[in-house]
Every structure is written in C-alpha cells, then in structure tokens.
Amino acid sequence: MDTVIPVSRPDPAPYRVAPEVTARRDPAWTRFDPTVLPAGFPARPVMVGNEIYRHSVYGQRHPLSIQRVTPAVDIARAMGWIDDAHYAESRQAEPDQLHRFHDPDYVAAVVEAERSRHVPEAVRERYNIGRNGNPVFAEIFRRPATSSGASILAGSALAHVQRGLIHSLAGGTHHGRRDMAWGFCFFNDPVLGILAMLDHGLERVAYVDLDAHHGDGVQDAFHDDDRVLTVSLHEDGRWPRTGALDDRAGGTARNLPVPAGLNDSEMALLVNAAVVPLVQRFFPDALVIQTGADGLADDPQARLELSNRALWDAVAALVPTAPRVLVVGGGGYNPWSVARAWAGIWATLNGIDPAVPPVPAAERVLRDLTWNHSRGRNPPEHWFTTLADRPNPGPVRDHIHRIIEAVLAP
C-alpha cells in the first residue's frame, strides 16, 4: 500500500477591509437630524429603540428566536427608569447609508432576500445569506438596517456635543463583514456608528467589546487605522476563533482571550487593570461599548461564569474614560438573562442601582418570556423575581495576570 503523505496547506489569508473604505470623510451620508433626539439630550442619557424587535425573530430554531430588546425596554419602563422624554425611535438606515461601509451589491442582495424570501444558490455562496446561522426571515433587511440606523444616529449626535451618552440595545452586530453575512450579523452597526463619529469630525474613537465572542468585524474594519482602538475581551477558542493575545491588528487593537470559567473577580481585574488603562492612554474623543450578554453564567453559547453585576460594573468603570459614549448590545441567547442584564445597564448609565427586586409589572414581563431550549422548559424562579444575579467572585488565576501584562506591554 502506498503511503499517503498529507499536503501542508497554508492558512487562508485573514479577512481585511481595504483602508480606503473607512478612511474618507463624508458626513452627508448620515443625514443627521438633531430634532429626532429628545430635548433632554445631551444633559441626560438617551435610549434608542424600535418596535420592530417586538415581533421579529430569526426563525423558530435559531438562537436568536428569542425576545431580547423589547423586554429590556419594557422592564426599564416598568421600573420607572425611563420615559418618553429620554427615548428616541430609531429610523431605518437606507441602502445608500449602508454603502458607507458595506458593498452595494451585498446590500442589494439582502434587500432582495427580504423582498422575495428566496436566495439563489450563487447568492448564498457569495454572500453567506441563508446559511451558516444567517437565515432568510421576514425582516432580514429592515431589522439590521434599523439597528444600523440607530448607531448612525447615535454616532452623529455624539459628534455634535461636548459630552453625551446614548444606549442602543439592538446594536452590537460586531461580526458583520463588508460584503457578507457573518455570525448572525448582516450589517455591522458598530462600524457604521464609529464612521459617523469620524465623518462628523471626531479624531479618536475607542471600541471596547465585552461579548463572549471576538469583535472580529470591527477590528477588521479598522485594521491599521490609528484613529480607532479596538479592545476585545472574549472567551479563548470560541467562534470565530480569532483575537489571539498577540493579535494587535497592526497596532490598533488589543485582545484579551480569557479562559473558560471566568468569574466576577477576574473580570473586574481585567477591566480595571487592563481595559480601562488601555482606553485612557488612547485618550479617545468617544467610546463605543459592546455589551454582549453571552458571557453570563446562564447563557448557553459560552463557558464563562459571570453574573450580570460584573457586566454592569464593567460598563460603570468604562463610561468615565471618554466624554461621549455609545453603549450597544450584542450577543446573548437566554431571554431572561439578556433582558435583566440590559435593563440593568440602562439603570447603571443613569446612576441607578439595578440590584433591586422587580416591581410587579417588571416581573410580569419576565414571566411572559418563553425560550425553546432545555433550560427554558422549567426556568428557575429567580429569573422572574430578581434583576441582579447572585455575585460570582472567585480566585484570580495566573493566566489572568499574564493577559494583563501582555496587553499593557508596548
């Protein structure tokens, strides 16, 4: 029998966005209208949302078949943490606005997928639509275009004030690539929001990603762009399996791939000893914080063991590092843990302690949620009767100290 010698094949080239795509400045594309925002902005934080998320799902068997955005808003309203004076309805981004970052042919393919509810095989292959977790569903264009519209509005608005804070729960689609769907993300709203900031005159923007998955799409968009610092804290080895500790994207990125089982004490040390100093020494004009909730212990898509208090504390530590802050959502696949976490982030942004019992109306929001998952068949009572998770402190492993030392090194 002949011996078969395996042929060594080089790794595929990393995905990159051509520098000229993001480098130009052209504020006209945002079509910024300051009258859309409440009169109280920028003196008070503003939440940007839309009712499209109340009934839109990716499909019954998809991890995003759950309600996440509107329950968080409903809880915040029930708790008395927000009213119409501090809430703005997001407009849908038009295709030509999405072209600021996304390939026009790709945008047209998403529009056609919504119109026809059908994707030819050639389009599936080229644009990754209708496969690999990126399904064709009723609002395949309108839904991501609406979250993109929110980030474009927020980025433009923040660039026009000296200080301000905007919370867009539906944003955070950090995997979206310029010319294809990727990781449940059809458009990359954080990139569009950052481009709005830069195009309206800001010089330096920091992006901090707290999702359990690496913020690859944002890092790739601004690779080698010294106007944008991307910092991603994510589970090591988790899809998309990028964001290694030594990956600095030409010097404009820092990555903190953390081990499974990350606890609250380790998260606090990473944020306060590494992430906050990295942002501070960049001295940004604005900060974008991606607050994916899939690193929480109750989430099925990762192996981290954080309480929602750790996420709230991280946001509270990061907000003071820049005068203008956009907070977006991200991953999160347990409807109860996401809704409670994101409602608590809004409270944190307003100086309110979210570690309080839910009022009856907020508890009803939680009891009305459903989840087609084994963990959702008999949910524990504390998912209904508490907003704050039980803290999960623990020992700080040596590996955590090595991550901090590595990312702070020149």
CSV table of C-alpha atoms in Angstrom, one decimal:
chain,number,residue,atom,x,y,z
A,1,MET,CA,0.0,0.0,0.0
A,2,ASP,CA,1.3,3.4,-0.9
A,3,THR,CA,1.9,5.8,2.0
A,4,VAL,CA,-0.3,8.9,1.8
A,5,ILE,CA,1.7,12.0,2.7
A,6,PRO,CA,-0.6,14.8,3.9
A,7,VAL,CA,-0.1,18.0,1.9
A,8,SER,CA,0.5,21.1,4.0
A,9,ARG,CA,-1.8,23.9,3.0
A,10,PRO,CA,-1.2,27.5,4.2
A,11,ASP,CA,-3.9,29.0,6.4
A,12,PRO,CA,-6.3,31.2,4.5
A,13,ALA,CA,-5.4,34.9,4.4
A,14,PRO,CA,-7.1,36.8,7.2
A,15,TYR,CA,-10.1,38.9,6.3
A,16,ARG,CA,-9.3,42.5,5.7
A,17,VAL,CA,-11.2,45.6,4.7
A,18,ALA,CA,-9.3,47.9,2.3
A,19,PRO,CA,-8.1,51.0,4.2
A,20,GLU,CA,-9.7,53.4,1.7
A,21,VAL,CA,-13.2,52.1,2.6
A,22,THR,CA,-13.1,53.7,6.1
A,23,ALA,CA,-10.5,56.4,5.5
A,24,ARG,CA,-12.6,59.0,3.7
A,25,ARG,CA,-14.7,61.6,5.5
A,26,ASP,CA,-18.1,62.4,4.2
A,27,PRO,CA,-20.7,63.4,6.9
A,28,ALA,CA,-23.5,63.9,4.3
A,29,TRP,CA,-24.3,60.2,4.2
A,30,THR,CA,-25.6,60.1,7.7
A,31,ARG,CA,-28.4,62.7,7.0
A,32,PHE,CA,-28.2,63.6,10.7
A,33,ASP,CA,-31.4,65.3,12.0
A,34,PRO,CA,-30.9,66.6,15.6
A,35,THR,CA,-34.7,67.0,16.1
A,36,VAL,CA,-35.0,63.2,16.2
A,37,LEU,CA,-33.4,63.2,19.7
A,38,PRO,CA,-35.3,64.2,22.9
A,39,ALA,CA,-34.8,67.7,24.1
A,40,GLY,CA,-33.1,66.4,27.2
A,41,PHE,CA,-30.1,65.2,25.2
A,42,PRO,CA,-27.2,65.6,26.0
A,43,ALA,CA,-27.9,66.5,29.6
A,44,ARG,CA,-29.4,63.1,30.2
A,45,PRO,CA,-28.7,59.7,28.6
A,46,VAL,CA,-30.9,58.7,25.7
A,47,MET,CA,-32.1,55.2,24.8
A,48,VAL,CA,-32.7,54.5,21.1
A,49,GLY,CA,-35.0,51.6,20.2
A,50,ASN,CA,-37.7,50.5,17.8
A,51,GLU,CA,-40.8,48.3,17.9
A,52,ILE,CA,-39.6,46.2,15.0
A,53,TYR,CA,-37.9,43.9,17.6
A,54,ARG,CA,-41.1,43.1,19.4
A,55,HIS,CA,-42.2,40.5,16.8
A,56,SER,CA,-39.1,39.9,14.7
A,57,VAL,CA,-37.2,36.7,15.2
A,58,TYR,CA,-34.6,34.9,13.1
A,59,GLY,CA,-36.6,31.6,13.0
A,60,GLN,CA,-38.0,29.2,15.5
A,61,ARG,CA,-34.9,27.1,15.8
A,62,HIS,CA,-32.3,29.8,15.6
A,63,PRO,CA,-30.5,31.0,18.8
A,64,LEU,CA,-32.0,34.5,18.1
A,65,SER,CA,-35.6,33.2,18.1
A,66,ILE,CA,-35.9,34.8,21.5
A,67,GLN,CA,-37.2,38.3,22.5
A,68,ARG,CA,-34.3,40.4,23.9
A,69,VAL,CA,-34.6,44.1,23.1
A,70,THR,CA,-38.2,44.9,23.9
A,71,PRO,CA,-38.3,43.0,27.2
A,72,ALA,CA,-35.3,45.0,28.4
A,73,VAL,CA,-37.0,48.3,27.4
A,74,ASP,CA,-40.3,47.1,29.0
A,75,ILE,CA,-38.5,46.3,32.2
A,76,ALA,CA,-36.8,49.7,32.3
A,77,ARG,CA,-40.2,51.4,31.8
A,78,ALA,CA,-41.9,49.3,34.4
A,79,MET,CA,-39.2,50.1,36.9
A,80,GLY,CA,-39.6,53.8,36.3
A,81,TRP,CA,-36.1,54.1,34.9
A,82,ILE,CA,-37.1,55.6,31.5
A,83,ASP,CA,-39.9,57.5,30.0
A,84,ASP,CA,-40.6,59.0,26.6
A,85,ALA,CA,-38.6,62.1,27.4
A,86,HIS,CA,-35.4,60.0,27.2
A,87,TYR,CA,-36.4,57.6,24.5
A,88,ALA,CA,-35.9,58.0,20.7
A,89,GLU,CA,-37.3,55.8,17.9
A,90,SER,CA,-34.6,54.6,15.5
A,91,ARG,CA,-35.1,55.2,11.8
A,92,GLN,CA,-34.1,52.5,9.3
A,93,ALA,CA,-30.9,53.1,7.5
A,94,GLU,CA,-31.3,53.5,3.8
A,95,PRO,CA,-29.2,51.3,1.4
A,96,ASP,CA,-27.0,54.2,0.4
A,97,GLN,CA,-26.2,54.9,4.0
A,98,LEU,CA,-25.2,51.3,4.5
A,99,HIS,CA,-22.9,51.7,1.5
A,100,ARG,CA,-20.7,53.9,3.6
A,101,PHE,CA,-19.2,50.6,4.8
A,102,HIS,CA,-21.0,47.7,3.1
A,103,ASP,CA,-20.6,46.6,-0.5
A,104,PRO,CA,-23.6,47.9,-2.6
A,105,ASP,CA,-24.1,44.6,-4.3
A,106,TYR,CA,-24.2,42.8,-0.9
A,107,VAL,CA,-26.7,45.3,0.4
A,108,ALA,CA,-28.8,44.8,-2.7
A,109,ALA,CA,-28.7,41.0,-2.1
A,110,VAL,CA,-30.1,41.5,1.4
A,111,VAL,CA,-32.9,43.8,0.2
A,112,GLU,CA,-33.8,41.2,-2.5
A,113,ALA,CA,-33.8,38.4,0.1
A,114,GLU,CA,-36.4,40.2,2.1
A,115,ARG,CA,-38.5,41.0,-0.9
A,116,SER,CA,-38.5,37.5,-2.4
A,117,ARG,CA,-37.8,35.4,0.7
A,118,HIS,CA,-35.6,33.4,-1.6
A,119,VAL,CA,-31.9,33.3,-2.1
A,120,PRO,CA,-30.4,31.6,-5.2
A,121,GLU,CA,-27.5,29.2,-4.6
A,122,ALA,CA,-24.9,31.6,-6.1
A,123,VAL,CA,-26.0,34.4,-3.8
A,124,ARG,CA,-25.9,32.0,-0.8
A,125,GLU,CA,-22.4,31.0,-1.6
A,126,ARG,CA,-21.1,34.5,-2.3
A,127,TYR,CA,-22.8,36.5,0.5
A,128,ASN,CA,-23.4,33.7,3.1
A,129,ILE,CA,-27.1,34.6,3.2
A,130,GLY,CA,-29.5,31.8,4.1
A,131,ARG,CA,-26.8,29.5,5.6
A,132,ASN,CA,-24.3,29.2,8.5
A,133,GLY,CA,-26.7,30.8,11.0
A,134,ASN,CA,-27.6,33.7,8.8
A,135,PRO,CA,-31.2,32.8,7.8
A,136,VAL,CA,-33.7,34.4,5.5
A,137,PHE,CA,-36.5,35.8,7.6
A,138,ALA,CA,-39.3,38.3,7.2
A,139,GLU,CA,-37.2,41.4,8.3
A,140,ILE,CA,-33.8,40.2,7.1
A,141,PHE,CA,-33.1,43.8,5.7
A,142,ARG,CA,-35.3,46.0,7.9
A,143,ARG,CA,-34.2,44.7,11.2
A,144,PRO,CA,-30.4,45.1,10.8
A,145,ALA,CA,-31.0,48.3,8.8
A,146,THR,CA,-32.9,49.7,11.9
A,147,SER,CA,-30.2,48.8,14.4
A,148,SER,CA,-27.7,50.4,11.9
A,149,GLY,CA,-29.8,53.5,11.7
A,150,ALA,CA,-29.7,53.7,15.5
A,151,SER,CA,-25.9,53.6,15.6
A,152,ILE,CA,-25.6,56.1,12.7
A,153,LEU,CA,-27.9,58.4,14.6
A,154,ALA,CA,-26.1,57.9,17.8
A,155,GLY,CA,-22.6,58.4,16.3
A,156,SER,CA,-23.7,61.6,14.5
A,157,ALA,CA,-25.4,63.0,17.6
A,158,LEU,CA,-22.5,62.4,19.9
A,159,ALA,CA,-20.1,64.0,17.4
A,160,HIS,CA,-22.2,67.2,17.7
A,161,VAL,CA,-22.0,67.6,21.5
A,162,GLN,CA,-19.2,68.0,24.0
A,163,ARG,CA,-20.5,65.2,26.3
A,164,GLY,CA,-23.2,62.7,25.9
A,165,LEU,CA,-24.4,59.1,26.4
A,166,ILE,CA,-26.6,57.0,24.1
A,167,HIS,CA,-27.8,53.5,24.7
A,168,SER,CA,-28.9,51.4,21.7
A,169,LEU,CA,-29.8,47.9,22.9
A,170,ALA,CA,-30.3,46.4,19.5
A,171,GLY,CA,-26.9,47.4,18.2
A,172,GLY,CA,-23.7,45.4,18.6
A,173,THR,CA,-23.7,43.3,15.5
A,174,HIS,CA,-19.9,43.1,15.6
A,175,HIS,CA,-19.3,40.2,13.2
A,176,GLY,CA,-20.8,41.8,10.1
A,177,ARG,CA,-18.4,41.9,7.2
A,178,ARG,CA,-18.3,44.5,4.4
A,179,ASP,CA,-19.5,42.0,1.8
A,180,MET,CA,-21.1,39.1,3.5
A,181,ALA,CA,-23.3,38.0,6.5
A,182,TRP,CA,-21.2,36.5,9.3
A,183,GLY,CA,-22.0,35.2,12.8
A,184,PHE,CA,-25.8,36.1,12.8
A,185,CYS,CA,-24.8,39.7,11.7
A,186,PHE,CA,-26.0,41.1,8.4
A,187,PHE,CA,-24.7,44.7,8.8
A,188,ASN,CA,-22.0,46.0,11.2
A,189,ASP,CA,-23.7,48.7,13.1
A,190,PRO,CA,-20.8,49.5,15.4
A,191,VAL,CA,-18.6,50.2,12.4
A,192,LEU,CA,-21.3,52.5,10.9
A,193,GLY,CA,-21.6,54.3,14.2
A,194,ILE,CA,-17.9,54.8,14.5
A,195,LEU,CA,-17.7,56.0,10.9
A,196,ALA,CA,-20.5,58.6,11.7
A,197,MET,CA,-18.4,59.9,14.6
A,198,LEU,CA,-15.2,60.2,12.5
A,199,ASP,CA,-17.0,61.7,9.5
A,200,HIS,CA,-18.6,64.3,11.7
A,201,GLY,CA,-15.2,65.4,12.9
A,202,LEU,CA,-14.1,63.3,15.9
A,203,GLU,CA,-10.5,62.3,15.7
A,204,ARG,CA,-10.1,59.3,18.0
A,205,VAL,CA,-12.7,56.6,18.9
A,206,ALA,CA,-12.2,53.6,21.2
A,207,TYR,CA,-14.2,50.5,20.9
A,208,VAL,CA,-14.5,48.0,23.8
A,209,ASP,CA,-16.1,44.6,23.2
A,210,LEU,CA,-17.3,42.7,26.2
A,211,ASP,CA,-19.1,39.9,24.2
A,212,ALA,CA,-18.1,36.3,24.7
A,213,HIS,CA,-17.1,36.2,21.0
A,214,HIS,CA,-14.3,38.2,19.5
A,215,GLY,CA,-15.3,41.5,17.9
A,216,ASP,CA,-13.7,40.5,14.6
A,217,GLY,CA,-15.7,42.6,12.2
A,218,VAL,CA,-15.0,45.9,14.0
A,219,GLN,CA,-11.3,45.0,14.3
A,220,ASP,CA,-11.1,44.1,10.6
A,221,ALA,CA,-12.8,47.3,9.5
A,222,PHE,CA,-10.3,49.5,11.3
A,223,HIS,CA,-7.2,47.4,10.8
A,224,ASP,CA,-4.1,49.7,10.7
A,225,ASP,CA,-6.4,52.8,11.2
A,226,ASP,CA,-4.8,54.7,14.1
A,227,ARG,CA,-8.0,56.7,14.6
A,228,VAL,CA,-9.7,53.7,16.2
A,229,LEU,CA,-8.6,51.5,19.1
A,230,THR,CA,-10.4,48.2,19.3
A,231,VAL,CA,-10.3,46.2,22.6
A,232,SER,CA,-12.0,42.8,22.7
A,233,LEU,CA,-12.4,40.7,25.9
A,234,HIS,CA,-13.7,37.3,24.8
A,235,GLU,CA,-13.6,33.6,25.5
A,236,ASP,CA,-10.4,32.0,24.2
A,237,GLY,CA,-11.1,29.5,21.4
A,238,ARG,CA,-14.7,30.5,21.0
A,239,TRP,CA,-16.0,31.1,17.4
A,240,PRO,CA,-14.8,32.9,15.3
A,241,ARG,CA,-11.6,31.7,16.8
A,242,THR,CA,-9.8,35.0,16.1
A,243,GLY,CA,-8.5,37.6,18.5
A,244,ALA,CA,-5.4,35.9,19.9
A,245,LEU,CA,-3.5,37.6,22.7
A,246,ASP,CA,-0.7,38.7,20.3
A,247,ASP,CA,-3.1,40.0,17.6
A,248,ARG,CA,-2.8,43.7,17.5
A,249,ALA,CA,-4.1,44.4,14.0
A,250,GLY,CA,-1.2,46.5,13.0
A,251,GLY,CA,-1.0,48.1,16.4
A,252,THR,CA,-4.6,49.4,16.6
A,253,ALA,CA,-6.1,46.5,18.6
A,254,ARG,CA,-5.7,44.7,21.9
A,255,ASN,CA,-7.2,41.3,22.5
A,256,LEU,CA,-7.9,39.6,25.9
A,257,PRO,CA,-8.9,36.0,25.2
A,258,VAL,CA,-10.0,34.7,28.6
A,259,PRO,CA,-10.2,31.1,29.8
A,260,ALA,CA,-13.5,29.3,30.4
A,261,GLY,CA,-15.0,29.7,33.8
A,262,LEU,CA,-14.1,33.4,34.0
A,263,ASN,CA,-15.6,34.7,37.3
A,264,ASP,CA,-16.6,38.2,38.5
A,265,SER,CA,-13.3,38.8,40.4
A,266,GLU,CA,-11.3,38.1,37.3
A,267,MET,CA,-13.5,40.2,35.1
A,268,ALA,CA,-13.2,43.1,37.5
A,269,LEU,CA,-9.4,42.9,37.5
A,270,LEU,CA,-9.2,42.6,33.7
A,271,VAL,CA,-11.4,45.7,33.2
A,272,ASN,CA,-9.9,47.9,35.8
A,273,ALA,CA,-6.2,46.9,35.4
A,274,ALA,CA,-6.1,46.5,31.6
A,275,VAL,CA,-9.1,47.6,29.6
A,276,VAL,CA,-9.6,51.0,31.4
A,277,PRO,CA,-5.9,51.9,31.3
A,278,LEU,CA,-5.8,51.0,27.6
A,279,VAL,CA,-8.7,53.3,26.8
A,280,GLN,CA,-7.4,56.1,29.0
A,281,ARG,CA,-4.0,56.2,27.4
A,282,PHE,CA,-5.6,56.3,23.9
A,283,PHE,CA,-7.4,59.4,25.1
A,284,PRO,CA,-10.5,59.0,22.9
A,285,ASP,CA,-13.0,61.6,21.8
A,286,ALA,CA,-15.7,58.9,22.0
A,287,LEU,CA,-16.1,55.4,23.3
A,288,VAL,CA,-18.3,52.6,22.0
A,289,ILE,CA,-19.0,49.7,24.4
A,290,GLN,CA,-20.4,46.5,23.1
A,291,THR,CA,-22.2,44.7,25.9
A,292,GLY,CA,-23.0,41.2,24.7
A,293,ALA,CA,-24.6,39.2,27.5
A,294,ASP,CA,-23.4,35.8,26.3
A,295,GLY,CA,-20.6,35.7,28.8
A,296,LEU,CA,-23.1,35.4,31.7
A,297,ALA,CA,-23.3,32.1,33.5
A,298,ASP,CA,-26.9,31.4,32.4
A,299,ASP,CA,-26.1,31.8,28.7
A,300,PRO,CA,-25.9,28.5,26.6
A,301,GLN,CA,-23.5,29.8,23.9
A,302,ALA,CA,-20.3,30.3,26.0
A,303,ARG,CA,-18.5,28.8,29.0
A,304,LEU,CA,-17.9,32.0,31.1
A,305,GLU,CA,-19.4,32.3,34.6
A,306,LEU,CA,-20.1,35.9,35.0
A,307,SER,CA,-23.0,37.5,36.9
A,308,ASN,CA,-24.8,40.4,35.3
A,309,ARG,CA,-23.3,42.6,38.1
A,310,ALA,CA,-19.9,42.0,36.5
A,311,LEU,CA,-21.2,43.4,33.2
A,312,TRP,CA,-22.8,46.4,35.0
A,313,ASP,CA,-19.6,47.1,36.9
A,314,ALA,CA,-17.6,46.9,33.7
A,315,VAL,CA,-19.8,49.5,32.0
A,316,ALA,CA,-19.7,51.8,35.0
A,317,ALA,CA,-15.9,51.6,35.0
A,318,LEU,CA,-15.6,52.4,31.3
A,319,VAL,CA,-18.1,55.2,30.9
A,320,PRO,CA,-15.9,57.9,32.6
A,321,THR,CA,-13.0,57.2,30.1
A,322,ALA,CA,-14.5,59.3,27.3
A,323,PRO,CA,-16.7,62.4,27.1
A,324,ARG,CA,-19.0,60.8,24.5
A,325,VAL,CA,-20.2,57.2,24.9
A,326,LEU,CA,-22.4,54.9,22.8
A,327,VAL,CA,-23.4,51.7,24.5
A,328,VAL,CA,-24.7,48.9,22.2
A,329,GLY,CA,-26.0,45.4,22.9
A,330,GLY,CA,-24.6,42.3,21.2
A,331,GLY,CA,-24.8,38.5,21.9
A,332,GLY,CA,-27.0,36.9,24.5
A,333,TYR,CA,-29.2,33.8,24.0
A,334,ASN,CA,-31.1,33.4,27.2
A,335,PRO,CA,-34.0,35.8,27.1
A,336,TRP,CA,-34.2,36.2,30.9
A,337,SER,CA,-30.5,36.9,31.4
A,338,VAL,CA,-30.3,39.3,28.5
A,339,ALA,CA,-33.4,41.3,29.4
A,340,ARG,CA,-32.3,41.6,33.0
A,341,ALA,CA,-28.7,42.5,32.1
A,342,TRP,CA,-29.6,45.1,29.5
A,343,ALA,CA,-32.2,46.8,31.6
A,344,GLY,CA,-29.7,46.9,34.4
A,345,ILE,CA,-27.1,48.5,32.1
A,346,TRP,CA,-29.6,51.4,31.3
A,347,ALA,CA,-30.1,51.8,35.1
A,348,THR,CA,-26.3,51.9,35.6
A,349,LEU,CA,-25.9,54.5,32.9
A,350,ASN,CA,-28.4,56.7,34.8
A,351,GLY,CA,-26.7,56.3,38.2
A,352,ILE,CA,-29.5,53.9,39.4
A,353,ASP,CA,-28.7,50.8,41.4
A,354,PRO,CA,-30.4,47.9,39.4
A,355,ALA,CA,-29.8,45.4,42.2
A,356,VAL,CA,-33.4,45.7,43.4
A,357,PRO,CA,-36.5,43.4,43.2
A,358,PRO,CA,-38.6,43.9,40.1
A,359,VAL,CA,-41.9,45.6,40.6
A,360,PRO,CA,-45.0,43.5,39.7
A,361,ALA,CA,-45.1,44.9,36.1
A,362,ALA,CA,-41.5,44.1,35.5
A,363,GLU,CA,-42.0,40.6,36.9
A,364,ARG,CA,-44.9,40.1,34.5
A,365,VAL,CA,-42.6,41.0,31.6
A,366,LEU,CA,-40.2,38.3,32.8
A,367,ARG,CA,-42.9,35.7,33.3
A,368,ASP,CA,-44.3,36.3,29.8
A,369,LEU,CA,-41.0,35.3,28.2
A,370,THR,CA,-40.5,32.0,26.5
A,371,TRP,CA,-37.4,30.1,25.3
A,372,ASN,CA,-37.4,27.0,23.1
A,373,HIS,CA,-34.4,25.5,24.9
A,374,SER,CA,-34.0,22.8,27.5
A,375,ARG,CA,-33.1,25.5,30.1
A,376,GLY,CA,-36.3,27.3,29.2
A,377,ARG,CA,-38.7,24.5,29.9
A,378,ASN,CA,-38.6,24.9,33.7
A,379,PRO,CA,-36.9,28.2,34.4
A,380,PRO,CA,-35.8,28.9,38.0
A,381,GLU,CA,-38.0,31.2,40.0
A,382,HIS,CA,-35.2,33.8,40.5
A,383,TRP,CA,-35.2,34.5,36.7
A,384,PHE,CA,-38.6,36.1,37.4
A,385,THR,CA,-38.2,37.6,40.9
A,386,THR,CA,-34.7,39.2,40.7
A,387,LEU,CA,-33.0,41.6,38.4
A,388,ALA,CA,-29.4,41.1,39.7
A,389,ASP,CA,-27.7,37.8,39.6
A,390,ARG,CA,-26.0,36.4,42.7
A,391,PRO,CA,-22.4,37.6,42.5
A,392,ASN,CA,-19.8,35.1,41.4
A,393,PRO,CA,-16.5,36.1,42.9
A,394,GLY,CA,-13.6,33.7,42.9
A,395,PRO,CA,-9.8,33.2,42.8
A,396,VAL,CA,-7.9,35.1,40.1
A,397,ARG,CA,-5.9,32.6,38.0
A,398,ASP,CA,-2.3,33.2,37.0
A,399,HIS,CA,-3.4,33.3,33.3
A,400,ILE,CA,-5.4,36.4,34.0
A,401,HIS,CA,-2.3,38.2,35.3
A,402,ARG,CA,-0.4,37.1,32.2
A,403,ILE,CA,-3.1,38.5,29.9
A,404,ILE,CA,-3.0,41.9,31.7
A,405,GLU,CA,0.8,42.0,31.4
A,406,ALA,CA,0.7,41.2,27.7
A,407,VAL,CA,-1.9,43.7,26.6
A,408,LEU,CA,-0.3,46.5,28.5
A,409,ALA,CA,3.1,45.9,27.1
A,410,PRO,CA,4.2,48.4,24.3
